[in-house]
mmCIF file of C-alpha atoms and ligand atoms in Angstrom:
data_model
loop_
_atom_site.group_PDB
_atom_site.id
_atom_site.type_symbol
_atom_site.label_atom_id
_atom_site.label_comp_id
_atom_site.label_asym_id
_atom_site.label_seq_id
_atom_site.Cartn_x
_atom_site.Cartn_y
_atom_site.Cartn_z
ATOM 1 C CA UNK A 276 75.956 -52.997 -118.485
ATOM 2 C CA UNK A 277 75.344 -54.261 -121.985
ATOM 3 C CA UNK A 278 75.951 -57.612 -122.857
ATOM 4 C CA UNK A 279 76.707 -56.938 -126.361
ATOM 5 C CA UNK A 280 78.849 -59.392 -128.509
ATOM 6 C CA UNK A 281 81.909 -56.557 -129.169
ATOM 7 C CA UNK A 282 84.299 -56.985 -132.085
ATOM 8 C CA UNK A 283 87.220 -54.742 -132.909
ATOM 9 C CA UNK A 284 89.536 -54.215 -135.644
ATOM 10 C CA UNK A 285 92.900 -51.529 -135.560
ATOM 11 C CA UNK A 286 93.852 -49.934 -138.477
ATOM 12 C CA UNK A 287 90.786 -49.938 -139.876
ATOM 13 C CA UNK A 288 90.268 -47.075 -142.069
ATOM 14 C CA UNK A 289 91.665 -47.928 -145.004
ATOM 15 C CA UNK A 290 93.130 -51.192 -147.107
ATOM 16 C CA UNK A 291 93.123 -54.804 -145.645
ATOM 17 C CA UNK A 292 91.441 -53.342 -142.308
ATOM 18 C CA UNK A 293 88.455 -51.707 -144.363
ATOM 19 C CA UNK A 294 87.709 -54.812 -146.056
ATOM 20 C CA UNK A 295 87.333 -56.920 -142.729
ATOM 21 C CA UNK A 296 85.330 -54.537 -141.402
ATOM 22 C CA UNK A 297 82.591 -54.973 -144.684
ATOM 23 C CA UNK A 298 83.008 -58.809 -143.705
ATOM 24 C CA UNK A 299 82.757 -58.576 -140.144
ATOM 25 C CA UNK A 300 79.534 -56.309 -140.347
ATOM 26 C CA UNK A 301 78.075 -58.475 -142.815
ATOM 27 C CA UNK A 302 78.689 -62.040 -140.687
ATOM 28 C CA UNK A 303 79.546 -60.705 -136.993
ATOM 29 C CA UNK A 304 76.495 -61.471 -134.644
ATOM 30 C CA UNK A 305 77.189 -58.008 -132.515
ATOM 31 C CA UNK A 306 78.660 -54.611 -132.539
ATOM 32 C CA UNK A 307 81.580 -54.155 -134.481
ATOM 33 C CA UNK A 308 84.166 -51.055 -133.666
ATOM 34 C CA UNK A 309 86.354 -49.515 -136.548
ATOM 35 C CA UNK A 310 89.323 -47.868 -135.082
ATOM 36 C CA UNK A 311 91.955 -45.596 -136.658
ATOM 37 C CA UNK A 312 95.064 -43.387 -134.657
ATOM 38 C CA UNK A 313 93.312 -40.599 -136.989
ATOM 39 C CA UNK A 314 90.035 -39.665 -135.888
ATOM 40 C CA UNK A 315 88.482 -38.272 -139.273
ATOM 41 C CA UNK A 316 90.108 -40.871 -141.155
ATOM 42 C CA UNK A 317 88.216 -43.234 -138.820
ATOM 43 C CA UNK A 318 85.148 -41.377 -139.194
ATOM 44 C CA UNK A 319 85.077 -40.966 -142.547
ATOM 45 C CA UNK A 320 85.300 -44.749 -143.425
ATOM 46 C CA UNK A 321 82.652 -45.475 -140.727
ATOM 47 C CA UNK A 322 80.673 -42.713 -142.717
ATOM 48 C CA UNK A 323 81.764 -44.832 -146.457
ATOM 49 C CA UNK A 324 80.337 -48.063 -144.554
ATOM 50 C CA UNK A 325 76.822 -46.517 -143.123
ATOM 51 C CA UNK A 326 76.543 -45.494 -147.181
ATOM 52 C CA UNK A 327 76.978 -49.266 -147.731
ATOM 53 C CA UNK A 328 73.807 -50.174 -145.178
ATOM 54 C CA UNK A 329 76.290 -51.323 -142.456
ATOM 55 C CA UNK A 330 76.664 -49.945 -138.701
ATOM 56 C CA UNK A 331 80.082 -49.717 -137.399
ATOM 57 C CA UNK A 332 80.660 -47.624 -134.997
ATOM 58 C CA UNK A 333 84.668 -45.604 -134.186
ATOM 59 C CA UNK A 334 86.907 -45.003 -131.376
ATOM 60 C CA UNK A 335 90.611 -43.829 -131.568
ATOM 61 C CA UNK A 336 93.159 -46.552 -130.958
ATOM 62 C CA UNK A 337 96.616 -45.808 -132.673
ATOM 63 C CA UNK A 338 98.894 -48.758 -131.460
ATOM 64 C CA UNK A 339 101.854 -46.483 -131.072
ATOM 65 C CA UNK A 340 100.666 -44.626 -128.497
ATOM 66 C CA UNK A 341 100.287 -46.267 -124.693
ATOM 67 C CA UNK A 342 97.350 -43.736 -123.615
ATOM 68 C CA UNK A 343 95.715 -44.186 -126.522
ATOM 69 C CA UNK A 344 95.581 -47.964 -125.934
ATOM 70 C CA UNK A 345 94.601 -47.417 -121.916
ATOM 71 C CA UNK A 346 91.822 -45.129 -122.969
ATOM 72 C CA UNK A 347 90.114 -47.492 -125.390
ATOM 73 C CA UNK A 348 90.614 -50.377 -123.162
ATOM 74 C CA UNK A 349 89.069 -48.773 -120.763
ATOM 75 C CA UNK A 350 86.345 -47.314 -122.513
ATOM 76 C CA UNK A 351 85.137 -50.883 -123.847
ATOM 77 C CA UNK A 352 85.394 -52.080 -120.139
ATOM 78 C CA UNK A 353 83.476 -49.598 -119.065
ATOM 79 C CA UNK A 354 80.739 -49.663 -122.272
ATOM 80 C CA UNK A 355 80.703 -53.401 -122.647
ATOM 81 C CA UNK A 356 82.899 -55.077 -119.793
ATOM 82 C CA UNK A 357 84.308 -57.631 -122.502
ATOM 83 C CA UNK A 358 85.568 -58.443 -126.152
ATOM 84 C CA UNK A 359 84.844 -61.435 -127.940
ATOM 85 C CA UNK A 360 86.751 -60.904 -131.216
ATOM 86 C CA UNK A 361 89.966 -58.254 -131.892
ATOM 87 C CA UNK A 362 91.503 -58.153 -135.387
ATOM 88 C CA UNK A 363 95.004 -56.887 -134.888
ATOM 89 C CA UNK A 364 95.546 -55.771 -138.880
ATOM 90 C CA UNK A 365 97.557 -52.418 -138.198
ATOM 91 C CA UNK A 366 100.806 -51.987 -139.906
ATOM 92 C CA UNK A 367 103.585 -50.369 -140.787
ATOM 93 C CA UNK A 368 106.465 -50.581 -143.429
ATOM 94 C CA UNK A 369 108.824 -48.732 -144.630
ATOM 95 C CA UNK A 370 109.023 -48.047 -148.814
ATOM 96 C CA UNK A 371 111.614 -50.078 -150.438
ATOM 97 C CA UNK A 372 112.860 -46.789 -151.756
ATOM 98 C CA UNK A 373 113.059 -45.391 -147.630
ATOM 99 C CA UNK A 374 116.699 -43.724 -147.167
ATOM 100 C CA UNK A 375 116.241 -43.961 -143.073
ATOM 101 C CA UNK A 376 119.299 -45.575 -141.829
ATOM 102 C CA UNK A 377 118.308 -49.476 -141.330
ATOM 103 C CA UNK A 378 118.802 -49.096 -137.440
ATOM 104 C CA UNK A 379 116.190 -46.618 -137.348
ATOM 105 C CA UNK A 380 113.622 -48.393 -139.882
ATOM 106 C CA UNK A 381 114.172 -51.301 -137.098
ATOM 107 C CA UNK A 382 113.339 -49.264 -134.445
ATOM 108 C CA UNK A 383 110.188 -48.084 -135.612
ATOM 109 C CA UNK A 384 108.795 -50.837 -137.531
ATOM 110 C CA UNK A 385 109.798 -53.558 -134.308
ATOM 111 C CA UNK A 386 108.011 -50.522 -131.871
ATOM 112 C CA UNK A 387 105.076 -50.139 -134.125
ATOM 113 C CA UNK A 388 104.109 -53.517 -135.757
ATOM 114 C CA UNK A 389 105.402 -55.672 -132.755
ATOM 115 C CA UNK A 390 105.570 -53.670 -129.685
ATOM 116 C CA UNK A 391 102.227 -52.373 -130.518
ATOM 117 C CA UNK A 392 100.399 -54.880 -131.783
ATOM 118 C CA UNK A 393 101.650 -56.624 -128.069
ATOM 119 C CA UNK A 394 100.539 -53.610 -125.979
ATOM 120 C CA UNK A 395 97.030 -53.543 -127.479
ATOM 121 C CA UNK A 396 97.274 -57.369 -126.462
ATOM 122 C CA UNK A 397 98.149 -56.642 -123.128
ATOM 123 C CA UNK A 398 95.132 -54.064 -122.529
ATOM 124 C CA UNK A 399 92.825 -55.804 -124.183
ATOM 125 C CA UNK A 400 93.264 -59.455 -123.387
ATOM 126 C CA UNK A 401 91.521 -58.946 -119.537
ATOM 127 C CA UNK A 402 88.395 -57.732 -121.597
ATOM 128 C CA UNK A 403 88.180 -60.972 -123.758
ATOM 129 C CA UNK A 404 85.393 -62.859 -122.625
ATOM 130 C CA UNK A 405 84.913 -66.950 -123.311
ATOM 131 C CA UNK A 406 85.079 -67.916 -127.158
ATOM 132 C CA UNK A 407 86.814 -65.131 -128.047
ATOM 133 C CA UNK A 408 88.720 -64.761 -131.131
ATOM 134 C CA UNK A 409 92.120 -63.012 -131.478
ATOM 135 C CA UNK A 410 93.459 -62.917 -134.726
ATOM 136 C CA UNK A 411 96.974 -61.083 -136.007
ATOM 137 C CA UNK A 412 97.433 -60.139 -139.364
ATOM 138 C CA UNK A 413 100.740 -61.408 -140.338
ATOM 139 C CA UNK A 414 102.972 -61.530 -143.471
ATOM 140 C CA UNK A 415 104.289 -64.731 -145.972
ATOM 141 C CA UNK A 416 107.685 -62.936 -144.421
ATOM 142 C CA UNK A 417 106.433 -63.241 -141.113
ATOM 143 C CA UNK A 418 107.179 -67.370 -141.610
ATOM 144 C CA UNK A 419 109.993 -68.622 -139.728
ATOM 145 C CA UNK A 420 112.086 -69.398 -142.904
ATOM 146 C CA UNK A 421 112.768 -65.758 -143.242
ATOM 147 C CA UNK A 422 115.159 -65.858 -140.416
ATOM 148 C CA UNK A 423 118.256 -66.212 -142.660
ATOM 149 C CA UNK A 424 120.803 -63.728 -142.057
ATOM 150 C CA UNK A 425 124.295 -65.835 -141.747
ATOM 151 C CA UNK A 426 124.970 -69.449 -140.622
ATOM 152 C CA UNK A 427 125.115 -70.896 -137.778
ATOM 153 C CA UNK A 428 123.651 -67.632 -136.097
ATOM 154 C CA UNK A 429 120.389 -68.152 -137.985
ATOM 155 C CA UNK A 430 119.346 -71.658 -137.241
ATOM 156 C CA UNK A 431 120.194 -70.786 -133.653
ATOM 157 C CA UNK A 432 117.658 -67.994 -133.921
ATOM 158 C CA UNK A 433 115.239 -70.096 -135.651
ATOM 159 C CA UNK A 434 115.706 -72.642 -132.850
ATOM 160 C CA UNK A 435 114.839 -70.622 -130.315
ATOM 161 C CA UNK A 436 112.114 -68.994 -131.941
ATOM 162 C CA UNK A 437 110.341 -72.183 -132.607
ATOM 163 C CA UNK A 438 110.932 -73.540 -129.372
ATOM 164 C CA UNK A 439 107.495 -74.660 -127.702
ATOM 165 C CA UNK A 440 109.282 -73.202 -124.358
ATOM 166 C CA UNK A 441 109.537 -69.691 -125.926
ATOM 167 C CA UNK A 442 108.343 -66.874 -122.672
ATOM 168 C CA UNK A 443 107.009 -63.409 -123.983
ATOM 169 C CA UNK A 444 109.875 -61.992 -122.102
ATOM 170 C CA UNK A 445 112.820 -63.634 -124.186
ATOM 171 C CA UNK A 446 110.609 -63.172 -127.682
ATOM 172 C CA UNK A 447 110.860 -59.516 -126.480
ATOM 173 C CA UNK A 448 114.392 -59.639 -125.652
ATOM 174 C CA UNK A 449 115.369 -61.131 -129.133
ATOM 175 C CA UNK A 450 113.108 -58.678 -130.693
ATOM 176 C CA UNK A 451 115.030 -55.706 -128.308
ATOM 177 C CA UNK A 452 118.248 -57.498 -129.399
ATOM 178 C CA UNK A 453 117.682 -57.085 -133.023
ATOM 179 C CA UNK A 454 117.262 -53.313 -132.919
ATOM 180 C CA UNK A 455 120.325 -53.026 -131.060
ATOM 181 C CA UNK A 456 122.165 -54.879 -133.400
ATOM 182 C CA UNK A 457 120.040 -53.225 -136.814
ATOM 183 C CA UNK A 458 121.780 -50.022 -134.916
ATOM 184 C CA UNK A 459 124.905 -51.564 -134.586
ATOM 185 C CA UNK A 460 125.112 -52.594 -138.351
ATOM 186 C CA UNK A 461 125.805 -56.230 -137.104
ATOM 187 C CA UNK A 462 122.227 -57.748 -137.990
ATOM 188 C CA UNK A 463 123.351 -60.056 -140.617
ATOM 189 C CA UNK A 464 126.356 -61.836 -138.623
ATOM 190 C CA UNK A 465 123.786 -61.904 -135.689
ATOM 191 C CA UNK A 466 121.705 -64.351 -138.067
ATOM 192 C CA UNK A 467 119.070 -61.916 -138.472
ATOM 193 C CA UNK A 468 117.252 -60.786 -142.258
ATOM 194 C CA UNK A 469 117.785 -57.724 -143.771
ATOM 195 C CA UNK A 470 114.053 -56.839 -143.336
ATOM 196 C CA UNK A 471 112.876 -54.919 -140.672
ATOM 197 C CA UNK A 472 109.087 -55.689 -141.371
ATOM 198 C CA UNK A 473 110.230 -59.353 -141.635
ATOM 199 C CA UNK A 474 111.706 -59.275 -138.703
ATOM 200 C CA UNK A 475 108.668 -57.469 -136.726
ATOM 201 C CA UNK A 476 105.829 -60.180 -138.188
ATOM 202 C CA UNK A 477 108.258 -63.337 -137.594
ATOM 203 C CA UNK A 478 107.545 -61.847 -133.930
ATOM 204 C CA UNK A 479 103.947 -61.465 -134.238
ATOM 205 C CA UNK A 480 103.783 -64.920 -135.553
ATOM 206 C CA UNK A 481 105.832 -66.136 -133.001
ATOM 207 C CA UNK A 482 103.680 -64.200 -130.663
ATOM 208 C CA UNK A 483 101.256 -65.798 -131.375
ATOM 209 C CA UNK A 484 102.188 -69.814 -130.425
ATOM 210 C CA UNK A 485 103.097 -68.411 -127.331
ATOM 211 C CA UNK A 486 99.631 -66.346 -126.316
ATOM 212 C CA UNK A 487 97.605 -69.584 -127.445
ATOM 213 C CA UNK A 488 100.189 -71.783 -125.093
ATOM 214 C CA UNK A 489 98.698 -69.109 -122.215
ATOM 215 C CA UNK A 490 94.800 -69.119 -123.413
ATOM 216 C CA UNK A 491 95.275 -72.842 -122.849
ATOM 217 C CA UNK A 492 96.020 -72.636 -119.354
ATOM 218 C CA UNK A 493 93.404 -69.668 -119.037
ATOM 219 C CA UNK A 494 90.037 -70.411 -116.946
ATOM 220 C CA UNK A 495 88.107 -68.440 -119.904
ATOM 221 C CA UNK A 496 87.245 -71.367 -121.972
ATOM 222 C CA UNK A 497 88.578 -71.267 -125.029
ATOM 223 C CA UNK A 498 90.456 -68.283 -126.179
ATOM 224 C CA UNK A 499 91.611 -68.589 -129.800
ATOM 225 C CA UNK A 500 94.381 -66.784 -131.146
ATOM 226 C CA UNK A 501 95.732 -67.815 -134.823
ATOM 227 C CA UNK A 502 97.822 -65.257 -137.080
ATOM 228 C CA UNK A 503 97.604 -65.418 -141.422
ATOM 229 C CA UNK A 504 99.418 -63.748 -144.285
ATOM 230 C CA UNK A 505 96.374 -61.791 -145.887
ATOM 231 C CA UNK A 506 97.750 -62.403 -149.595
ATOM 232 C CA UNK A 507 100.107 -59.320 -151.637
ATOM 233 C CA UNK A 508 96.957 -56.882 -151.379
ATOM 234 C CA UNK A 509 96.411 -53.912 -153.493
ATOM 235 C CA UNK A 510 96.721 -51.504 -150.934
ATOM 236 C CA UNK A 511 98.272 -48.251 -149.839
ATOM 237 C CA UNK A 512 101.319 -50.470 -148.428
ATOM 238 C CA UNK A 513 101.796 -52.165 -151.347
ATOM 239 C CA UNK A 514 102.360 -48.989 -153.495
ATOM 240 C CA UNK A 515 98.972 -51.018 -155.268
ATOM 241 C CA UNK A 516 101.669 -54.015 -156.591
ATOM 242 C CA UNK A 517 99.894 -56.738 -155.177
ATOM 243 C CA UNK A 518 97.456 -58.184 -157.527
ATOM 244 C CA UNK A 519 94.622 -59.154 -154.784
ATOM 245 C CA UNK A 520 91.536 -57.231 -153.911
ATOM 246 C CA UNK A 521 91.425 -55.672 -150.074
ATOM 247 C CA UNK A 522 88.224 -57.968 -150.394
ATOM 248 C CA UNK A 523 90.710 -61.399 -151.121
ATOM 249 C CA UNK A 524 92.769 -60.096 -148.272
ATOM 250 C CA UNK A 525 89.977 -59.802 -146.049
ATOM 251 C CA UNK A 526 89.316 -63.786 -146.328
ATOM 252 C CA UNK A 527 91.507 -65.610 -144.151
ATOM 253 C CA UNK A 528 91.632 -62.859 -141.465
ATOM 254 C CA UNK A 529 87.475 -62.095 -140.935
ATOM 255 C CA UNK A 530 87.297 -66.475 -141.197
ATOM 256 C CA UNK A 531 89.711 -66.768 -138.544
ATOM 257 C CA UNK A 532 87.637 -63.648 -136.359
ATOM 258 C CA UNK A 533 84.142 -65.819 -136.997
ATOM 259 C CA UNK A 534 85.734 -69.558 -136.140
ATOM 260 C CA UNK A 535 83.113 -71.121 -134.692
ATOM 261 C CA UNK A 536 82.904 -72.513 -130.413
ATOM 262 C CA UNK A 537 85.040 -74.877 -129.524
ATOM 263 C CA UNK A 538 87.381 -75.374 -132.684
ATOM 264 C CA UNK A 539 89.968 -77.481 -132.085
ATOM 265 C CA UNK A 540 92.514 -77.655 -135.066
ATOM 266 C CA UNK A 541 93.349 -74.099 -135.225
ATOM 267 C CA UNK A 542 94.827 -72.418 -132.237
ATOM 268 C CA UNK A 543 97.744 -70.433 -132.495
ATOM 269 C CA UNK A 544 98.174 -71.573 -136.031
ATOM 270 C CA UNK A 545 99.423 -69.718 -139.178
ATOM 271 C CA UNK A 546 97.308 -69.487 -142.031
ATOM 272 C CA UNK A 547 98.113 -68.148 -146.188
ATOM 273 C CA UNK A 548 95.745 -66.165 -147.524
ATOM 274 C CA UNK A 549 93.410 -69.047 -148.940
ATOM 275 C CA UNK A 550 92.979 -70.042 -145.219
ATOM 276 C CA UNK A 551 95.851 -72.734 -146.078
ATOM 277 C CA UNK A 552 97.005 -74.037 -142.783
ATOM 278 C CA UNK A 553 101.249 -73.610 -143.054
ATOM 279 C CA UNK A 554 103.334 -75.176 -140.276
ATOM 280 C CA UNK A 555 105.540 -72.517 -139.184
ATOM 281 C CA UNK A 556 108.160 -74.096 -138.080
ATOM 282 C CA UNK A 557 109.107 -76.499 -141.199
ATOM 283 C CA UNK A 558 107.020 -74.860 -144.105
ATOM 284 C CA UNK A 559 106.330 -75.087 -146.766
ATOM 285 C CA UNK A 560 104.492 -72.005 -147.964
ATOM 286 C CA UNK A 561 102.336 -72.252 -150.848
ATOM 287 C CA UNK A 562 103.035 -69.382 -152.741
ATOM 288 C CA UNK A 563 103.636 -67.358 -154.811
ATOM 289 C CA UNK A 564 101.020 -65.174 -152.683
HETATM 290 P P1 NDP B 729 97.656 -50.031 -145.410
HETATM 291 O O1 NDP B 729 98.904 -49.243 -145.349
HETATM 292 O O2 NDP B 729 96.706 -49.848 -146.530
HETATM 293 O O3 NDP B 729 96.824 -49.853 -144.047
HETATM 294 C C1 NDP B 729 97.480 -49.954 -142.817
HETATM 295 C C2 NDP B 729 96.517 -49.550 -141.740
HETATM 296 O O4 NDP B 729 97.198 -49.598 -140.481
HETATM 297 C C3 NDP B 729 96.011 -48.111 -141.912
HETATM 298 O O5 NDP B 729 94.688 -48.028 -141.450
HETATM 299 C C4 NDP B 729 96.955 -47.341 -141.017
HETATM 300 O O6 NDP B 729 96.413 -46.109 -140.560
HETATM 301 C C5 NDP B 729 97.052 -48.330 -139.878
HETATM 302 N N1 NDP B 729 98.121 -48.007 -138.955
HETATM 303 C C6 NDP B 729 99.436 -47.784 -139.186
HETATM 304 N N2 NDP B 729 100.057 -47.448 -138.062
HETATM 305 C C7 NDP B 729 99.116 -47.437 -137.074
HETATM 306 C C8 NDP B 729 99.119 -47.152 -135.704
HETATM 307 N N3 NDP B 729 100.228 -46.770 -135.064
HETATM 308 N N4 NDP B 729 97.969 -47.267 -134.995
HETATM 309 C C9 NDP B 729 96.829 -47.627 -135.605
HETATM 310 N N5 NDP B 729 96.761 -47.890 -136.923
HETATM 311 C C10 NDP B 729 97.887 -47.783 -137.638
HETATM 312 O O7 NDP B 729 98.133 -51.542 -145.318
HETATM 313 P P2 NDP B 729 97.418 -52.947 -145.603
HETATM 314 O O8 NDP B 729 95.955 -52.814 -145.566
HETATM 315 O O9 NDP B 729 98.082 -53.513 -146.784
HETATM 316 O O10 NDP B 729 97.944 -53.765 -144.334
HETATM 317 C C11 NDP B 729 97.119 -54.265 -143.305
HETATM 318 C C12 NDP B 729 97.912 -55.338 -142.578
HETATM 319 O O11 NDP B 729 98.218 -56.399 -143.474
HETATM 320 C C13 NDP B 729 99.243 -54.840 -142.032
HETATM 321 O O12 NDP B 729 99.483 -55.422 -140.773
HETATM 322 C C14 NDP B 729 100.243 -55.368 -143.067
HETATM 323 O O13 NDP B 729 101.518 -55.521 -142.521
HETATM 324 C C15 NDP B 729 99.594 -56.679 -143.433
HETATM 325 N N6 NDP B 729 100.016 -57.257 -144.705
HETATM 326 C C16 NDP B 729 99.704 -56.615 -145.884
HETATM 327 C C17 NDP B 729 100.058 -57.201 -147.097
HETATM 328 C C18 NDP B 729 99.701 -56.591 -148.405
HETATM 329 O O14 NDP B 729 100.037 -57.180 -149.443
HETATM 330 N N7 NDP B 729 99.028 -55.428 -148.444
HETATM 331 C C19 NDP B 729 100.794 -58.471 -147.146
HETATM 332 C C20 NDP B 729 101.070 -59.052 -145.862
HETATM 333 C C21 NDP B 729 100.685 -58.441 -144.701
HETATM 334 P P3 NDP B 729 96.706 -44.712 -141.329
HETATM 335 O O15 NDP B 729 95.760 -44.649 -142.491
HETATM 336 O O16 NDP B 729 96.426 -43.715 -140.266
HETATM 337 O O17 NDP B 729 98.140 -44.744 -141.768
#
């Protein structure tokens, strides 16, 4: 079987996910896999990047979709038997302008951004091989600080959301909890914002002190997993607002995917887009991007 270095990145066809794929096949010391949920998009930005002298190559992964995630899992199993670096960039939000009631919005965006980004993490963690590199794409609303739906509900959420004793199974529970309540129409009393992408990337970012607390205790030597807010991008998500290049969003995410052996300073951190370090927990954030 191969022993190729492997490096992956989801959502990958277009916007902040193109632009970390120029970076990663520029500086990546292996092979490195585009993947879209749609198969000729996918194709046709591997095609865009071969024009560019680069070699990605494509499989399928949409993050949505369970047997989509099995299959590619264990395709790179069988291909490779590892992974050394996955970029978890895909995303999801909802136009200001969306008229979907705000239970629903939660229910997809929470299913798609956290859920999935957790299931891919969940097939594809086995795979990752020692000195691997995870990193999430995040948001500046993924910080803690946006938890700040009505007192004292709030701080009890941030509480517990900070808490270095935080299980996967309770961040999913609060993350179940706030659908339920986003369907109820009781998300502001419950301390929750009225954000449903906010809400979904304060879970990745939460997510993500809690993986590193498990890659610690892991007998793979050091797993790295660190999370960032890419910058407001001018992208597709955006409606093109955001006055930063996919290329400036690329940054922070494609340096945290090359961080060298044995780093030591950032594990299951939270980075801004100018590979700032931010501390979570107590802020602040530099802004304004
Ligand atoms: P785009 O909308 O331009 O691109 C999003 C990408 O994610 C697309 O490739 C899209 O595929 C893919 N995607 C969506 N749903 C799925 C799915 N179920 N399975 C697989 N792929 C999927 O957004 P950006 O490039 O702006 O965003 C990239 C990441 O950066 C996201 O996580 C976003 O939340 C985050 N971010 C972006 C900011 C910005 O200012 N742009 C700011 C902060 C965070 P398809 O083309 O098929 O829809």
């Amino acid at each position: 079987m191969a022993s190729t270095r492997i490096c992956v990145v989801t959502g990958a066809n277009k916007g902040i996910g193109y632009a970390i794929m120029k970076e990663m096949c520029q500086k990546f010391d292996g092979t490195v896999y585009l993947t879209a949920r749609d198969e000729g998009r996918g194709n046709a930005a591997v095609a865009e990047l071969r024009k560019l002298g680069y070699s990605p190559k494509f499989h399928q992964l949409d993050i949505d979709n369970i047997d989509s995630i099995n299959t590619f899992a264990e395709y790179l199993k069988t291909t490779y038997g590892g992974l050394d670096v996955l970029v978890n960039n895909a995303g999801f939000a909802y136009k200001r302008a969306a008229t979907e009631p705000f239970g629903e919005q939660a229910e997809n965006t929470i299913r798609i951004n956290y859920f999935g980004t957790l299931n891919v993490c969940h097939a594809l963690f086995p795979l990752l091989r020692p000195h691997a590199r995870v990193v999430h794409v995040s948001s500046c609303v993924g910080h803690l600080s946006y938890v700040k739906g009505n007192e004292p509900q709030a701080s009890e959420l941030r509480s517990k959301l900070a808490s270095p004793t935080l299980t996967e199974e309770e961040l999913n529970e609060m993350m179940n909890d706030f659908v339920r309540v986003a369907e109820e129409g009781t998300w502001e009393e419950e301390g929750w914002q009225s954000s449903t992408y906010s809400v979904s990337k304060v879970g990745v970012s939460a997510l993500t002190r809690i993986q590193q607390r498990a890659f610690d205790e892991d007998s793979r030597p050091d797993l790295v997993v660190n999370n960032c807010h890419p910058g407001y991008v001018d992208t597709d998500m955006t409606s093109h607002q955001g006055p930063f290049t996919i290329e400036e969003g690329a940054v922070c995410p494609s340096y945290l995917a090359l961080l060298p052996n044995d780093v030591e300073e950032l594990r299951g951190a939270y980075l801004w887009s100018k590979k700032e370090v931010v501390d979570w927990v107590n802020g602040p954030t530099p802004g304004p991007y």
